[in-house]
Amino acid sequence: MMRRILHRFFELGIIIKGVDGGLELISGLLLVFLPPAAINRVVFFFVEGELKEDPTDLVANLLLHTTRSAIEVRVSASEFLIVHGIVKLALVAGLATNRLWSYPAAILVFAGFTIYQLYQLVQQYSLFLEVVTVLDVIVILLVIAEYRHMRIVRTHEI
């Protein structure tokens, strides 16, 4: 029973990582191909209704702020987002298809991203980044648990 629950959380975690990777890739590509004014308009279009309802909405304001910050450092932000997105999507694809190589690779890469996020938190505190970092640690622990299980299953199949 507990194993099934852990596996469901693992699946949820990799779905979230996949969505995150996809959004990073799309964001990076948008930074490359769209002028800054168009990017601002697109983001504002998506958050406008929420801001009318609640002008202090954390997520909507965070998206607007992040977009403005990313535009200021457009080239490095686009490269960072594209690479991050592709790496996450490749690892998620490996995890989703139970490729044994992807488990240790995901653990190392996600841990590396988490260490970088911790460094960023020390430089400048962000509640959003803190929440993302905690979720990333949880996903890493779930990947470790799933990897241990997969190795046991594969050992018994031989």
Coordinates of N, CA and C in Angstrom, one line a residue, residues 62-152:
L62 N 4.3 37.6 -9.5 CA 5.6 37.0 -9.7 C 5.9 36.7 -11.1
L63 N 4.9 36.3 -11.9 CA 5.1 36.1 -13.3 C 5.5 37.4 -14.0
L64 N 4.8 38.4 -13.7 CA 5.1 39.7 -14.3 C 6.5 40.2 -14.0
H65 N 6.9 40.1 -12.7 CA 8.2 40.5 -12.2 C 9.3 39.6 -12.9
T66 N 9.1 38.3 -12.9 CA 10.0 37.4 -13.5 C 10.2 37.7 -15.0
T67 N 9.1 37.9 -15.7 CA 9.2 38.3 -17.1 C 10.0 39.5 -17.3
R68 N 9.8 40.5 -16.6 CA 10.5 41.8 -16.7 C 12.0 41.6 -16.4
S69 N 12.3 40.8 -15.4 CA 13.7 40.5 -15.0 C 14.4 39.7 -16.1
A70 N 13.7 38.7 -16.7 CA 14.2 37.8 -17.7 C 14.5 38.6 -19.0
I71 N 13.6 39.6 -19.3 CA 13.8 40.4 -20.5 C 15.1 41.2 -20.4
E72 N 15.4 41.7 -19.2 CA 16.6 42.5 -19.0 C 17.9 41.7 -19.3
V73 N 17.9 40.5 -19.0 CA 19.0 39.6 -19.2 C 18.6 38.5 -20.3
R74 N 18.1 39.0 -21.3 CA 17.4 38.2 -22.3 C 18.2 37.0 -22.9
V75 N 19.4 37.2 -23.3 CA 20.2 36.2 -24.0 C 20.6 35.1 -23.0
S76 N 21.1 35.5 -21.9 CA 21.5 34.4 -20.9 C 20.3 33.7 -20.3
A77 N 19.2 34.5 -20.1 CA 18.0 33.9 -19.6 C 17.4 32.8 -20.6
S78 N 17.4 33.2 -21.9 CA 16.9 32.3 -22.9 C 17.7 31.0 -23.0
E79 N 19.0 31.2 -22.9 CA 19.9 30.0 -23.0 C 19.7 29.1 -21.7
F80 N 19.6 29.7 -20.6 CA 19.4 29.0 -19.3 C 18.1 28.2 -19.4
L81 N 17.0 28.9 -19.8 CA 15.7 28.3 -19.8 C 15.6 27.1 -20.8
I82 N 16.2 27.4 -22.0 CA 16.2 26.3 -23.0 C 17.0 25.1 -22.6
V83 N 18.2 25.3 -22.1 CA 19.0 24.1 -21.6 C 18.2 23.4 -20.5
H84 N 17.8 24.2 -19.5 CA 17.1 23.6 -18.3 C 15.9 22.8 -18.8
G85 N 15.1 23.4 -19.7 CA 13.9 22.7 -20.2 C 14.2 21.4 -20.9
I86 N 15.2 21.5 -21.8 CA 15.5 20.3 -22.6 C 16.0 19.2 -21.7
V87 N 16.9 19.5 -20.7 CA 17.5 18.5 -19.8 C 16.3 17.9 -18.9
K88 N 15.5 18.8 -18.4 CA 14.3 18.3 -17.6 C 13.4 17.3 -18.4
L89 N 13.1 17.7 -19.6 CA 12.2 16.9 -20.4 C 12.9 15.6 -20.8
A90 N 14.2 15.6 -21.1 CA 14.9 14.3 -21.4 C 14.9 13.4 -20.2
L91 N 15.1 14.0 -19.0 CA 15.2 13.2 -17.8 C 13.8 12.6 -17.4
V92 N 12.8 13.5 -17.6 CA 11.4 13.1 -17.3 C 11.0 11.9 -18.3
A93 N 11.4 12.1 -19.6 CA 11.1 11.0 -20.5 C 11.7 9.7 -20.1
G94 N 13.0 9.8 -19.7 CA 13.6 8.6 -19.2 C 13.0 8.0 -18.0
L95 N 12.6 8.8 -17.0 CA 11.9 8.3 -15.8 C 10.6 7.8 -16.1
A96 N 9.8 8.4 -17.0 CA 8.5 8.0 -17.4 C 8.5 6.6 -18.1
T97 N 9.6 6.3 -18.8 CA 9.7 5.0 -19.5 C 10.6 4.0 -18.7
N98 N 10.8 4.3 -17.5 CA 11.6 3.4 -16.6 C 13.0 3.1 -17.1
R99 N 13.6 4.0 -17.7 CA 15.0 3.8 -18.2 C 15.9 3.9 -17.0
L100 N 16.6 2.8 -16.6 CA 17.4 2.8 -15.4 C 18.5 3.9 -15.3
W101 N 19.1 4.3 -16.5 CA 20.1 5.3 -16.5 C 19.5 6.7 -16.0
S102 N 18.2 6.9 -16.2 CA 17.6 8.2 -16.0 C 17.5 8.5 -14.5
Y103 N 17.4 7.4 -13.6 CA 17.2 7.7 -12.2 C 18.5 8.3 -11.6
P104 N 19.7 7.7 -11.7 CA 20.8 8.4 -11.1 C 21.1 9.8 -11.8
A105 N 20.9 9.8 -13.1 CA 21.1 11.1 -13.8 C 20.2 12.2 -13.3
A106 N 18.9 11.8 -13.1 CA 17.9 12.8 -12.6 C 18.3 13.2 -11.2
I107 N 18.7 12.3 -10.4 CA 19.1 12.6 -9.0 C 20.2 13.6 -9.0
L108 N 21.2 13.4 -9.8 CA 22.4 14.3 -9.9 C 22.0 15.6 -10.5
V109 N 21.3 15.6 -11.6 CA 20.9 16.9 -12.2 C 20.0 17.7 -11.3
F110 N 19.0 17.1 -10.8 CA 18.0 17.8 -9.9 C 18.7 18.3 -8.7
A111 N 19.6 17.5 -8.2 CA 20.4 18.0 -7.0 C 21.3 19.2 -7.3
G112 N 21.9 19.1 -8.5 CA 22.6 20.3 -9.0 C 21.8 21.5 -9.1
F113 N 20.6 21.4 -9.7 CA 19.7 22.5 -9.9 C 19.3 23.0 -8.5
T114 N 19.1 22.1 -7.5 CA 18.7 22.5 -6.2 C 19.8 23.2 -5.5
I115 N 21.0 22.8 -5.6 CA 22.1 23.5 -5.0 C 22.2 24.9 -5.6
Y116 N 22.0 25.0 -6.9 CA 22.1 26.4 -7.5 C 20.9 27.2 -7.0
Q117 N 19.8 26.7 -6.8 CA 18.6 27.4 -6.3 C 18.9 27.8 -4.8
L118 N 19.6 27.0 -4.0 CA 19.9 27.4 -2.7 C 20.9 28.5 -2.7
Y119 N 21.8 28.5 -3.6 CA 22.8 29.6 -3.8 C 22.0 30.9 -4.1
Q120 N 21.0 30.8 -5.0 CA 20.2 32.0 -5.4 C 19.4 32.5 -4.2
L121 N 18.9 31.6 -3.4 CA 18.2 32.0 -2.2 C 19.0 32.7 -1.2
V122 N 20.3 32.3 -1.1 CA 21.2 33.0 -0.2 C 21.5 34.4 -0.7
Q123 N 21.6 34.5 -2.1 CA 21.9 35.8 -2.7 C 20.7 36.8 -2.6
Q124 N 19.5 36.2 -2.8 CA 18.3 37.1 -2.7 C 17.1 36.1 -2.4
Y125 N 16.5 36.4 -1.3 CA 15.4 35.5 -0.8 C 14.1 35.7 -1.7
S126 N 13.5 34.5 -2.0 CA 12.3 34.5 -2.7 C 11.4 33.4 -2.2
L127 N 10.2 33.7 -1.8 CA 9.3 32.6 -1.3 C 9.0 31.6 -2.4
F128 N 8.8 32.1 -3.6 CA 8.5 31.2 -4.7 C 9.7 30.2 -4.9
L129 N 10.9 30.7 -4.9 CA 12.1 29.9 -5.1 C 12.3 28.9 -3.9
E130 N 11.9 29.3 -2.7 CA 12.0 28.5 -1.6 C 11.0 27.3 -1.7
V131 N 9.8 27.6 -2.1 CA 8.8 26.5 -2.3 C 9.2 25.6 -3.4
V132 N 9.7 26.1 -4.5 CA 10.2 25.3 -5.6 C 11.4 24.4 -5.2
T133 N 12.3 24.9 -4.4 CA 13.4 24.2 -3.9 C 12.9 23.0 -3.0
V134 N 12.0 23.3 -2.1 CA 11.5 22.2 -1.2 C 10.8 21.1 -2.0
L135 N 10.0 21.5 -3.0 CA 9.4 20.6 -3.9 C 10.5 19.8 -4.7
D136 N 11.5 20.4 -5.1 CA 12.6 19.7 -5.8 C 13.3 18.7 -4.9
V137 N 13.5 19.0 -3.7 CA 14.1 18.0 -2.7 C 13.1 16.8 -2.6
I138 N 11.8 17.1 -2.5 CA 10.9 16.0 -2.4 C 10.9 15.1 -3.6
V139 N 11.0 15.7 -4.8 CA 11.1 14.9 -6.0 C 12.3 14.1 -6.0
I140 N 13.4 14.7 -5.6 CA 14.7 13.9 -5.6 C 14.6 12.7 -4.6
L141 N 14.0 12.9 -3.5 CA 13.8 11.8 -2.6 C 12.8 10.7 -3.2
L142 N 11.8 11.1 -3.9 CA 10.9 10.2 -4.6 C 11.6 9.4 -5.7
V143 N 12.5 10.1 -6.4 CA 13.3 9.4 -7.5 C 14.2 8.4 -6.8
I144 N 14.8 8.8 -5.7 CA 15.7 7.8 -5.0 C 14.9 6.6 -4.6
A145 N 13.8 6.8 -4.0 CA 12.9 5.6 -3.6 C 12.5 4.8 -4.8
E146 N 12.1 5.4 -5.9 CA 11.7 4.7 -7.1 C 12.9 3.9 -7.7
Y147 N 14.0 4.6 -7.7 CA 15.2 3.9 -8.2 C 15.6 2.7 -7.4
R148 N 15.5 2.8 -6.1 CA 15.8 1.6 -5.3 C 14.8 0.5 -5.6
H149 N 13.5 0.8 -5.7 CA 12.5 -0.2 -6.0 C 12.8 -0.8 -7.4
M150 N 13.1 0.0 -8.4 CA 13.3 -0.5 -9.8 C 14.5 -1.4 -9.8
R151 N 15.6 -1.1 -9.0 CA 16.7 -2.0 -9.0 C 16.4 -3.3 -8.4
I152 N 15.6 -3.3 -7.4 CA 15.1 -4.6 -6.7 C 14.3 -5.4 -7.7

